[in-house]
Amino acid sequence: MQPKPHGRLSPHFSSIIAWVFEEPRDIDIVLGGGCALSEFFFGHRLVTDIDFFVNAKAQIQEFGKLLSTAFLIKQCFEEKSASFKYMVQVENQIVPVHCVFFRQWKDPLVRDRFTTHWGLVRLHTLDFIGAWKLSYYVDRQTELLKNLVDLYFISAAGITADQLISAVCKLGIRPCPWPYELPKRLNGLTLARITPHISIEELEDFACRFVREIRKAGKGRVI
């Protein structure tokens, strides 16, 4: 039985913002191909992505079609040029079942869109879980320092994939592409909250508040 969503923002959501800003930390990464990557990170402060978790392997194709349509990459699927990763969990072992690579910034059809992993896994015993991640990036002068805060909001309140996509799109955030050349070293802060009663309205409300707080901090604020 799916739990019913709360009618208001959960109290601990406000504490998340406070906790992030009360605990400043320098986070640095060593990036591969720094010159090539600078254009993708410079000027971009915030990136969002959505991760979907399902326990039915048959749903992978369905989710893939939905995401492809939503982000206009349906016509851009080419071997070694896409970056979606579908995964399932088999007896507690996470195994990839399909993986294509997508360098979206090379195709004008999807320019200014974002690329990420779409992890389709089984989590606990729930049929469907949506996890919404907000990450904050900062660049300083010519250095590519990335200060990163990942906030995962996991919901089992009957939120559908298209509802999550719609909620993120309505924020009007210009995301930053995630390069295929992954960092060699990453020290980051990840805050994961399993909130089975959260509603889509709460997710959207909190995301908007988080974005406002980040923008108030301005460029160079260390998180």
JSON list of C-alpha atoms in Angstrom, two decimals:
[
{"chain": "A", "resi": 1, "resn": "MET", "atom": "CA", "xyz": [0.00, 0.00, 0.00]},
{"chain": "A", "resi": 2, "resn": "GLN", "atom": "CA", "xyz": [1.42, 3.36, -1.02]},
{"chain": "A", "resi": 3, "resn": "PRO", "atom": "CA", "xyz": [1.72, 5.91, 1.81]},
{"chain": "A", "resi": 4, "resn": "LYS", "atom": "CA", "xyz": [-0.22, 9.12, 1.45]},
{"chain": "A", "resi": 5, "resn": "PRO", "atom": "CA", "xyz": [1.80, 12.31, 0.87]},
{"chain": "A", "resi": 6, "resn": "HIS", "atom": "CA", "xyz": [1.94, 15.01, 3.50]},
{"chain": "A", "resi": 7, "resn": "GLY", "atom": "CA", "xyz": [-0.06, 18.15, 2.91]},
{"chain": "A", "resi": 8, "resn": "ARG", "atom": "CA", "xyz": [2.85, 20.47, 3.74]},
{"chain": "A", "resi": 9, "resn": "LEU", "atom": "CA", "xyz": [6.61, 20.61, 3.50]},
{"chain": "A", "resi": 10, "resn": "SER", "atom": "CA", "xyz": [8.26, 18.14, 5.85]},
{"chain": "A", "resi": 11, "resn": "PRO", "atom": "CA", "xyz": [9.98, 19.92, 8.78]},
{"chain": "A", "resi": 12, "resn": "HIS", "atom": "CA", "xyz": [13.39, 18.36, 8.13]},
{"chain": "A", "resi": 13, "resn": "PHE", "atom": "CA", "xyz": [13.53, 19.84, 4.62]},
{"chain": "A", "resi": 14, "resn": "SER", "atom": "CA", "xyz": [14.19, 23.29, 6.06]},
{"chain": "A", "resi": 15, "resn": "SER", "atom": "CA", "xyz": [16.98, 21.86, 8.16]},
{"chain": "A", "resi": 16, "resn": "ILE", "atom": "CA", "xyz": [18.68, 20.47, 5.05]},
{"chain": "A", "resi": 17, "resn": "ILE", "atom": "CA", "xyz": [19.35, 23.96, 3.69]},
{"chain": "A", "resi": 18, "resn": "ALA", "atom": "CA", "xyz": [20.55, 25.15, 7.09]},
{"chain": "A", "resi": 19, "resn": "TRP", "atom": "CA", "xyz": [22.81, 22.14, 7.49]},
{"chain": "A", "resi": 20, "resn": "VAL", "atom": "CA", "xyz": [24.38, 22.65, 4.06]},
{"chain": "A", "resi": 21, "resn": "PHE", "atom": "CA", "xyz": [25.21, 26.29, 4.71]},
{"chain": "A", "resi": 22, "resn": "GLU", "atom": "CA", "xyz": [26.37, 25.75, 8.28]},
{"chain": "A", "resi": 23, "resn": "GLU", "atom": "CA", "xyz": [28.92, 23.16, 7.20]},
{"chain": "A", "resi": 24, "resn": "PRO", "atom": "CA", "xyz": [31.13, 24.83, 4.56]},
{"chain": "A", "resi": 25, "resn": "ARG", "atom": "CA", "xyz": [33.59, 22.49, 2.91]},
{"chain": "A", "resi": 26, "resn": "ASP", "atom": "CA", "xyz": [36.04, 22.75, 0.03]},
{"chain": "A", "resi": 27, "resn": "ILE", "atom": "CA", "xyz": [35.55, 19.98, -2.47]},
{"chain": "A", "resi": 28, "resn": "ASP", "atom": "CA", "xyz": [37.95, 19.55, -5.36]},
{"chain": "A", "resi": 29, "resn": "ILE", "atom": "CA", "xyz": [38.18, 17.12, -8.22]},
{"chain": "A", "resi": 30, "resn": "VAL", "atom": "CA", "xyz": [40.78, 16.30, -10.82]},
{"chain": "A", "resi": 31, "resn": "LEU", "atom": "CA", "xyz": [39.10, 16.50, -14.20]},
{"chain": "A", "resi": 32, "resn": "GLY", "atom": "CA", "xyz": [40.16, 14.75, -17.37]},
{"chain": "A", "resi": 33, "resn": "GLY", "atom": "CA", "xyz": [40.58, 16.97, -20.43]},
{"chain": "A", "resi": 34, "resn": "GLY", "atom": "CA", "xyz": [40.38, 20.22, -18.45]},
{"chain": "A", "resi": 35, "resn": "CYS", "atom": "CA", "xyz": [40.58, 22.57, -21.44]},
{"chain": "A", "resi": 36, "resn": "ALA", "atom": "CA", "xyz": [37.80, 20.78, -23.25]},
{"chain": "A", "resi": 37, "resn": "LEU", "atom": "CA", "xyz": [35.64, 20.66, -20.16]},
{"chain": "A", "resi": 38, "resn": "SER", "atom": "CA", "xyz": [35.98, 24.30, -19.18]},
{"chain": "A", "resi": 39, "resn": "GLU", "atom": "CA", "xyz": [33.33, 25.45, -21.64]},
{"chain": "A", "resi": 40, "resn": "PHE", "atom": "CA", "xyz": [30.85, 23.05, -20.12]},
{"chain": "A", "resi": 41, "resn": "PHE", "atom": "CA", "xyz": [31.42, 24.13, -16.53]},
{"chain": "A", "resi": 42, "resn": "PHE", "atom": "CA", "xyz": [32.09, 27.83, -16.86]},
{"chain": "A", "resi": 43, "resn": "GLY", "atom": "CA", "xyz": [29.01, 29.89, -16.22]},
{"chain": "A", "resi": 44, "resn": "HIS", "atom": "CA", "xyz": [26.93, 26.98, -15.01]},
{"chain": "A", "resi": 45, "resn": "ARG", "atom": "CA", "xyz": [26.10, 26.92, -11.33]},
{"chain": "A", "resi": 46, "resn": "LEU", "atom": "CA", "xyz": [23.37, 24.38, -10.90]},
{"chain": "A", "resi": 47, "resn": "VAL", "atom": "CA", "xyz": [22.58, 21.04, -12.44]},
{"chain": "A", "resi": 48, "resn": "THR", "atom": "CA", "xyz": [19.61, 18.79, -11.85]},
{"chain": "A", "resi": 49, "resn": "ASP", "atom": "CA", "xyz": [19.04, 15.22, -12.76]},
{"chain": "A", "resi": 50, "resn": "ILE", "atom": "CA", "xyz": [16.44, 12.63, -11.97]},
{"chain": "A", "resi": 51, "resn": "ASP", "atom": "CA", "xyz": [17.14, 9.00, -11.21]},
{"chain": "A", "resi": 52, "resn": "PHE", "atom": "CA", "xyz": [14.41, 6.41, -11.49]},
{"chain": "A", "resi": 53, "resn": "PHE", "atom": "CA", "xyz": [14.35, 3.18, -9.55]},
{"chain": "A", "resi": 54, "resn": "VAL", "atom": "CA", "xyz": [12.11, 0.29, -10.56]},
{"chain": "A", "resi": 55, "resn": "ASN", "atom": "CA", "xyz": [12.05, -3.37, -9.65]},
{"chain": "A", "resi": 56, "resn": "ALA", "atom": "CA", "xyz": [10.74, -4.68, -12.96]},
{"chain": "A", "resi": 57, "resn": "LYS", "atom": "CA", "xyz": [13.29, -5.30, -15.69]},
{"chain": "A", "resi": 58, "resn": "ALA", "atom": "CA", "xyz": [10.53, -4.99, -18.29]},
{"chain": "A", "resi": 59, "resn": "GLN", "atom": "CA", "xyz": [10.05, -1.32, -17.37]},
{"chain": "A", "resi": 60, "resn": "ILE", "atom": "CA", "xyz": [13.51, -0.34, -18.53]},
{"chain": "A", "resi": 61, "resn": "GLN", "atom": "CA", "xyz": [12.54, 0.03, -22.18]},
{"chain": "A", "resi": 62, "resn": "GLU", "atom": "CA", "xyz": [9.40, 1.93, -21.24]},
{"chain": "A", "resi": 63, "resn": "PHE", "atom": "CA", "xyz": [11.37, 4.40, -19.10]},
{"chain": "A", "resi": 64, "resn": "GLY", "atom": "CA", "xyz": [14.00, 4.77, -21.77]},
{"chain": "A", "resi": 65, "resn": "LYS", "atom": "CA", "xyz": [11.40, 5.76, -24.34]},
{"chain": "A", "resi": 66, "resn": "LEU", "atom": "CA", "xyz": [9.82, 8.25, -21.96]},
{"chain": "A", "resi": 67, "resn": "LEU", "atom": "CA", "xyz": [13.12, 9.92, -21.12]},
{"chain": "A", "resi": 68, "resn": "SER", "atom": "CA", "xyz": [14.24, 9.96, -24.74]},
{"chain": "A", "resi": 69, "resn": "THR", "atom": "CA", "xyz": [11.06, 11.72, -25.77]},
{"chain": "A", "resi": 70, "resn": "ALA", "atom": "CA", "xyz": [11.12, 14.17, -22.88]},
{"chain": "A", "resi": 71, "resn": "PHE", "atom": "CA", "xyz": [14.67, 15.30, -23.55]},
{"chain": "A", "resi": 72, "resn": "LEU", "atom": "CA", "xyz": [14.54, 15.29, -27.35]},
{"chain": "A", "resi": 73, "resn": "ILE", "atom": "CA", "xyz": [17.25, 12.73, -27.86]},
{"chain": "A", "resi": 74, "resn": "LYS", "atom": "CA", "xyz": [15.18, 10.11, -29.61]},
{"chain": "A", "resi": 75, "resn": "GLN", "atom": "CA", "xyz": [16.69, 10.90, -32.99]},
{"chain": "A", "resi": 76, "resn": "CYS", "atom": "CA", "xyz": [20.21, 11.19, -31.66]},
{"chain": "A", "resi": 77, "resn": "PHE", "atom": "CA", "xyz": [20.80, 7.65, -30.51]},
{"chain": "A", "resi": 78, "resn": "GLU", "atom": "CA", "xyz": [24.04, 6.46, -32.01]},
{"chain": "A", "resi": 79, "resn": "GLU", "atom": "CA", "xyz": [26.45, 3.86, -30.85]},
{"chain": "A", "resi": 80, "resn": "LYS", "atom": "CA", "xyz": [29.24, 5.40, -28.77]},
{"chain": "A", "resi": 81, "resn": "SER", "atom": "CA", "xyz": [27.49, 8.76, -28.77]},
{"chain": "A", "resi": 82, "resn": "ALA", "atom": "CA", "xyz": [24.88, 8.44, -26.04]},
{"chain": "A", "resi": 83, "resn": "SER", "atom": "CA", "xyz": [25.06, 8.19, -22.26]},
{"chain": "A", "resi": 84, "resn": "PHE", "atom": "CA", "xyz": [22.18, 6.40, -20.64]},
{"chain": "A", "resi": 85, "resn": "LYS", "atom": "CA", "xyz": [22.83, 3.58, -18.23]},
{"chain": "A", "resi": 86, "resn": "TYR", "atom": "CA", "xyz": [20.05, 1.17, -17.39]},
{"chain": "A", "resi": 87, "resn": "MET", "atom": "CA", "xyz": [20.60, -1.13, -14.46]},
{"chain": "A", "resi": 88, "resn": "VAL", "atom": "CA", "xyz": [18.67, -3.71, -12.50]},
{"chain": "A", "resi": 89, "resn": "GLN", "atom": "CA", "xyz": [19.35, -5.44, -9.25]},
{"chain": "A", "resi": 90, "resn": "VAL", "atom": "CA", "xyz": [19.50, -9.21, -9.22]},
{"chain": "A", "resi": 91, "resn": "GLU", "atom": "CA", "xyz": [19.80, -10.80, -5.80]},
{"chain": "A", "resi": 92, "resn": "ASN", "atom": "CA", "xyz": [21.34, -7.64, -4.35]},
{"chain": "A", "resi": 93, "resn": "GLN", "atom": "CA", "xyz": [23.85, -7.41, -7.19]},
{"chain": "A", "resi": 94, "resn": "ILE", "atom": "CA", "xyz": [23.53, -4.33, -9.41]},
{"chain": "A", "resi": 95, "resn": "VAL", "atom": "CA", "xyz": [24.24, -5.34, -13.00]},
{"chain": "A", "resi": 96, "resn": "PRO", "atom": "CA", "xyz": [24.04, -3.27, -16.18]},
{"chain": "A", "resi": 97, "resn": "VAL", "atom": "CA", "xyz": [21.55, -4.55, -18.72]},
{"chain": "A", "resi": 98, "resn": "HIS", "atom": "CA", "xyz": [21.94, -1.87, -21.37]},
{"chain": "A", "resi": 99, "resn": "CYS", "atom": "CA", "xyz": [24.33, 0.98, -21.85]},
{"chain": "A", "resi": 100, "resn": "VAL", "atom": "CA", "xyz": [24.81, 3.45, -24.67]},
{"chain": "A", "resi": 101, "resn": "PHE", "atom": "CA", "xyz": [26.94, 6.56, -24.63]},
{"chain": "A", "resi": 102, "resn": "PHE", "atom": "CA", "xyz": [25.79, 10.00, -25.59]},
{"chain": "A", "resi": 103, "resn": "ARG", "atom": "CA", "xyz": [27.91, 13.13, -25.99]},
{"chain": "A", "resi": 104, "resn": "GLN", "atom": "CA", "xyz": [24.97, 15.46, -26.23]},
{"chain": "A", "resi": 105, "resn": "TRP", "atom": "CA", "xyz": [26.83, 18.71, -26.66]},
{"chain": "A", "resi": 106, "resn": "LYS", "atom": "CA", "xyz": [27.88, 17.65, -30.17]},
{"chain": "A", "resi": 107, "resn": "ASP", "atom": "CA", "xyz": [24.32, 17.53, -31.47]},
{"chain": "A", "resi": 108, "resn": "PRO", "atom": "CA", "xyz": [22.42, 20.82, -31.92]},
{"chain": "A", "resi": 109, "resn": "LEU", "atom": "CA", "xyz": [19.09, 19.07, -31.38]},
{"chain": "A", "resi": 110, "resn": "VAL", "atom": "CA", "xyz": [19.90, 18.52, -27.73]},
{"chain": "A", "resi": 111, "resn": "ARG", "atom": "CA", "xyz": [22.26, 21.41, -27.07]},
{"chain": "A", "resi": 112, "resn": "ASP", "atom": "CA", "xyz": [21.74, 22.99, -23.65]},
{"chain": "A", "resi": 113, "resn": "ARG", "atom": "CA", "xyz": [20.07, 19.84, -22.43]},
{"chain": "A", "resi": 114, "resn": "PHE", "atom": "CA", "xyz": [21.77, 17.63, -19.91]},
{"chain": "A", "resi": 115, "resn": "THR", "atom": "CA", "xyz": [23.11, 14.11, -19.90]},
{"chain": "A", "resi": 116, "resn": "THR", "atom": "CA", "xyz": [23.35, 11.87, -16.90]},
{"chain": "A", "resi": 117, "resn": "HIS", "atom": "CA", "xyz": [23.00, 8.32, -15.70]},
{"chain": "A", "resi": 118, "resn": "TRP", "atom": "CA", "xyz": [19.52, 6.92, -15.43]},
{"chain": "A", "resi": 119, "resn": "GLY", "atom": "CA", "xyz": [19.92, 4.17, -12.87]},
{"chain": "A", "resi": 120, "resn": "LEU", "atom": "CA", "xyz": [17.07, 1.72, -12.99]},
{"chain": "A", "resi": 121, "resn": "VAL", "atom": "CA", "xyz": [17.49, -0.51, -9.96]},
{"chain": "A", "resi": 122, "resn": "ARG", "atom": "CA", "xyz": [15.41, -2.16, -7.33]},
{"chain": "A", "resi": 123, "resn": "LEU", "atom": "CA", "xyz": [15.52, -0.39, -4.01]},
{"chain": "A", "resi": 124, "resn": "HIS", "atom": "CA", "xyz": [14.11, -2.11, -0.94]},
{"chain": "A", "resi": 125, "resn": "THR", "atom": "CA", "xyz": [10.75, -3.67, -1.81]},
{"chain": "A", "resi": 126, "resn": "LEU", "atom": "CA", "xyz": [9.04, -0.70, -3.44]},
{"chain": "A", "resi": 127, "resn": "ASP", "atom": "CA", "xyz": [7.64, -0.93, -6.94]},
{"chain": "A", "resi": 128, "resn": "PHE", "atom": "CA", "xyz": [8.65, 2.56, -7.99]},
{"chain": "A", "resi": 129, "resn": "ILE", "atom": "CA", "xyz": [10.86, 5.17, -6.43]},
{"chain": "A", "resi": 130, "resn": "GLY", "atom": "CA", "xyz": [11.85, 8.52, -7.84]},
{"chain": "A", "resi": 131, "resn": "ALA", "atom": "CA", "xyz": [15.06, 10.18, -6.68]},
{"chain": "A", "resi": 132, "resn": "TRP", "atom": "CA", "xyz": [15.62, 13.83, -7.50]},
{"chain": "A", "resi": 133, "resn": "LYS", "atom": "CA", "xyz": [19.15, 15.16, -7.26]},
{"chain": "A", "resi": 134, "resn": "LEU", "atom": "CA", "xyz": [20.25, 18.80, -7.12]},
{"chain": "A", "resi": 135, "resn": "SER", "atom": "CA", "xyz": [23.94, 19.55, -7.49]},
{"chain": "A", "resi": 136, "resn": "TYR", "atom": "CA", "xyz": [25.72, 22.88, -7.16]},
{"chain": "A", "resi": 137, "resn": "TYR", "atom": "CA", "xyz": [28.84, 23.70, -9.14]},
{"chain": "A", "resi": 138, "resn": "VAL", "atom": "CA", "xyz": [31.27, 26.57, -8.64]},
{"chain": "A", "resi": 139, "resn": "ASP", "atom": "CA", "xyz": [34.20, 27.59, -10.81]},
{"chain": "A", "resi": 140, "resn": "ARG", "atom": "CA", "xyz": [36.90, 29.98, -9.61]},
{"chain": "A", "resi": 141, "resn": "GLN", "atom": "CA", "xyz": [38.84, 32.07, -12.08]},
{"chain": "A", "resi": 142, "resn": "THR", "atom": "CA", "xyz": [40.67, 29.68, -14.38]},
{"chain": "A", "resi": 143, "resn": "GLU", "atom": "CA", "xyz": [40.49, 26.75, -12.02]},
{"chain": "A", "resi": 144, "resn": "LEU", "atom": "CA", "xyz": [37.88, 24.07, -12.39]},
{"chain": "A", "resi": 145, "resn": "LEU", "atom": "CA", "xyz": [37.02, 23.52, -8.78]},
{"chain": "A", "resi": 146, "resn": "LYS", "atom": "CA", "xyz": [33.68, 21.89, -8.38]},
{"chain": "A", "resi": 147, "resn": "ASN", "atom": "CA", "xyz": [31.95, 22.35, -5.06]},
{"chain": "A", "resi": 148, "resn": "LEU", "atom": "CA", "xyz": [29.28, 19.73, -5.02]},
{"chain": "A", "resi": 149, "resn": "VAL", "atom": "CA", "xyz": [26.23, 19.07, -2.93]},
{"chain": "A", "resi": 150, "resn": "ASP", "atom": "CA", "xyz": [24.01, 16.19, -3.93]},
{"chain": "A", "resi": 151, "resn": "LEU", "atom": "CA", "xyz": [20.55, 16.12, -2.43]},
{"chain": "A", "resi": 152, "resn": "TYR", "atom": "CA", "xyz": [18.56, 13.00, -3.09]},
{"chain": "A", "resi": 153, "resn": "PHE", "atom": "CA", "xyz": [14.86, 12.97, -2.41]},
{"chain": "A", "resi": 154, "resn": "ILE", "atom": "CA", "xyz": [13.39, 9.52, -2.61]},
{"chain": "A", "resi": 155, "resn": "SER", "atom": "CA", "xyz": [9.66, 9.15, -2.88]},
{"chain": "A", "resi": 156, "resn": "ALA", "atom": "CA", "xyz": [7.21, 6.31, -2.89]},
{"chain": "A", "resi": 157, "resn": "ALA", "atom": "CA", "xyz": [4.13, 8.49, -2.97]},
{"chain": "A", "resi": 158, "resn": "GLY", "atom": "CA", "xyz": [2.94, 7.29, -6.34]},
{"chain": "A", "resi": 159, "resn": "ILE", "atom": "CA", "xyz": [4.90, 9.87, -8.32]},
{"chain": "A", "resi": 160, "resn": "THR", "atom": "CA", "xyz": [5.19, 8.96, -11.97]},
{"chain": "A", "resi": 161, "resn": "ALA", "atom": "CA", "xyz": [8.21, 9.49, -14.21]},
{"chain": "A", "resi": 162, "resn": "ASP", "atom": "CA", "xyz": [6.50, 12.14, -16.31]},
{"chain": "A", "resi": 163, "resn": "GLN", "atom": "CA", "xyz": [5.47, 14.05, -13.16]},
{"chain": "A", "resi": 164, "resn": "LEU", "atom": "CA", "xyz": [9.07, 14.19, -12.00]},
{"chain": "A", "resi": 165, "resn": "ILE", "atom": "CA", "xyz": [10.31, 15.29, -15.41]},
{"chain": "A", "resi": 166, "resn": "SER", "atom": "CA", "xyz": [7.62, 17.94, -15.60]},
{"chain": "A", "resi": 167, "resn": "ALA", "atom": "CA", "xyz": [8.47, 19.27, -12.14]},
{"chain": "A", "resi": 168, "resn": "VAL", "atom": "CA", "xyz": [12.16, 19.69, -13.01]},
{"chain": "A", "resi": 169, "resn": "CYS", "atom": "CA", "xyz": [11.40, 21.31, -16.36]},
{"chain": "A", "resi": 170, "resn": "LYS", "atom": "CA", "xyz": [9.12, 23.85, -14.71]},
{"chain": "A", "resi": 171, "resn": "LEU", "atom": "CA", "xyz": [12.02, 25.08, -12.57]},
{"chain": "A", "resi": 172, "resn": "GLY", "atom": "CA", "xyz": [13.54, 26.66, -15.65]},
{"chain": "A", "resi": 173, "resn": "ILE", "atom": "CA", "xyz": [17.07, 25.74, -14.62]},
{"chain": "A", "resi": 174, "resn": "ARG", "atom": "CA", "xyz": [19.73, 25.64, -17.30]},
{"chain": "A", "resi": 175, "resn": "PRO", "atom": "CA", "xyz": [21.59, 22.44, -16.48]},
{"chain": "A", "resi": 176, "resn": "CYS", "atom": "CA", "xyz": [25.26, 21.76, -17.00]},
{"chain": "A", "resi": 177, "resn": "PRO", "atom": "CA", "xyz": [26.21, 18.77, -19.18]},
{"chain": "A", "resi": 178, "resn": "TRP", "atom": "CA", "xyz": [28.01, 16.00, -17.37]},
{"chain": "A", "resi": 179, "resn": "PRO", "atom": "CA", "xyz": [31.10, 15.06, -19.41]},
{"chain": "A", "resi": 180, "resn": "TYR", "atom": "CA", "xyz": [31.70, 11.51, -20.49]},
{"chain": "A", "resi": 181, "resn": "GLU", "atom": "CA", "xyz": [35.26, 11.80, -19.21]},
{"chain": "A", "resi": 182, "resn": "LEU", "atom": "CA", "xyz": [34.49, 11.18, -15.55]},
{"chain": "A", "resi": 183, "resn": "PRO", "atom": "CA", "xyz": [36.67, 12.77, -12.86]},
{"chain": "A", "resi": 184, "resn": "LYS", "atom": "CA", "xyz": [39.63, 10.72, -11.76]},
{"chain": "A", "resi": 185, "resn": "ARG", "atom": "CA", "xyz": [39.09, 11.78, -8.17]},
{"chain": "A", "resi": 186, "resn": "LEU", "atom": "CA", "xyz": [35.96, 13.06, -6.52]},
{"chain": "A", "resi": 187, "resn": "ASN", "atom": "CA", "xyz": [35.49, 14.08, -2.92]},
{"chain": "A", "resi": 188, "resn": "GLY", "atom": "CA", "xyz": [31.91, 15.12, -2.48]},
{"chain": "A", "resi": 189, "resn": "LEU", "atom": "CA", "xyz": [29.11, 15.53, -0.03]},
{"chain": "A", "resi": 190, "resn": "THR", "atom": "CA", "xyz": [26.07, 13.38, -0.60]},
{"chain": "A", "resi": 191, "resn": "LEU", "atom": "CA", "xyz": [22.98, 13.83, 1.48]},
{"chain": "A", "resi": 192, "resn": "ALA", "atom": "CA", "xyz": [20.44, 11.06, 1.05]},
{"chain": "A", "resi": 193, "resn": "ARG", "atom": "CA", "xyz": [17.05, 11.23, 2.70]},
{"chain": "A", "resi": 194, "resn": "ILE", "atom": "CA", "xyz": [14.54, 8.44, 2.25]},
{"chain": "A", "resi": 195, "resn": "THR", "atom": "CA", "xyz": [11.20, 10.20, 2.54]},
{"chain": "A", "resi": 196, "resn": "PRO", "atom": "CA", "xyz": [8.47, 7.75, 1.61]},
{"chain": "A", "resi": 197, "resn": "HIS", "atom": "CA", "xyz": [5.66, 10.21, 2.33]},
{"chain": "A", "resi": 198, "resn": "ILE", "atom": "CA", "xyz": [6.87, 13.11, 0.23]},
{"chain": "A", "resi": 199, "resn": "SER", "atom": "CA", "xyz": [4.63, 14.36, -2.55]},
{"chain": "A", "resi": 200, "resn": "ILE", "atom": "CA", "xyz": [5.57, 15.83, -5.92]},
{"chain": "A", "resi": 201, "resn": "GLU", "atom": "CA", "xyz": [4.44, 19.24, -4.66]},
{"chain": "A", "resi": 202, "resn": "GLU", "atom": "CA", "xyz": [6.88, 19.00, -1.77]},
{"chain": "A", "resi": 203, "resn": "LEU", "atom": "CA", "xyz": [9.71, 18.04, -4.10]},
{"chain": "A", "resi": 204, "resn": "GLU", "atom": "CA", "xyz": [9.01, 20.98, -6.36]},
{"chain": "A", "resi": 205, "resn": "ASP", "atom": "CA", "xyz": [8.60, 23.39, -3.45]},
{"chain": "A", "resi": 206, "resn": "PHE", "atom": "CA", "xyz": [11.84, 22.38, -1.83]},
{"chain": "A", "resi": 207, "resn": "ALA", "atom": "CA", "xyz": [13.78, 22.43, -5.10]},
{"chain": "A", "resi": 208, "resn": "CYS", "atom": "CA", "xyz": [12.65, 26.01, -5.75]},
{"chain": "A", "resi": 209, "resn": "ARG", "atom": "CA", "xyz": [13.66, 27.06, -2.25]},
{"chain": "A", "resi": 210, "resn": "PHE", "atom": "CA", "xyz": [17.03, 25.34, -2.60]},
{"chain": "A", "resi": 211, "resn": "VAL", "atom": "CA", "xyz": [17.71, 27.09, -5.90]},
{"chain": "A", "resi": 212, "resn": "ARG", "atom": "CA", "xyz": [16.87, 30.48, -4.38]},
{"chain": "A", "resi": 213, "resn": "GLU", "atom": "CA", "xyz": [19.23, 29.91, -1.46]},
{"chain": "A", "resi": 214, "resn": "ILE", "atom": "CA", "xyz": [22.05, 28.80, -3.74]},
{"chain": "A", "resi": 215, "resn": "ARG", "atom": "CA", "xyz": [21.64, 31.85, -5.96]},
{"chain": "A", "resi": 216, "resn": "LYS", "atom": "CA", "xyz": [21.66, 34.15, -2.93]},
{"chain": "A", "resi": 217, "resn": "ALA", "atom": "CA", "xyz": [25.04, 32.72, -1.96]},
{"chain": "A", "resi": 218, "resn": "GLY", "atom": "CA", "xyz": [26.48, 33.87, -5.27]},
{"chain": "A", "resi": 219, "resn": "LYS", "atom": "CA", "xyz": [29.50, 32.72, -7.21]},
{"chain": "A", "resi": 220, "resn": "GLY", "atom": "CA", "xyz": [32.40, 31.61, -5.08]},
{"chain": "A", "resi": 221, "resn": "ARG", "atom": "CA", "xyz": [30.38, 30.53, -2.08]},
{"chain": "A", "resi": 222, "resn": "VAL", "atom": "CA", "xyz": [31.98, 27.37, -0.79]},
{"chain": "A", "resi": 223, "resn": "ILE", "atom": "CA", "xyz": [29.58, 24.58, 0.05]}
]
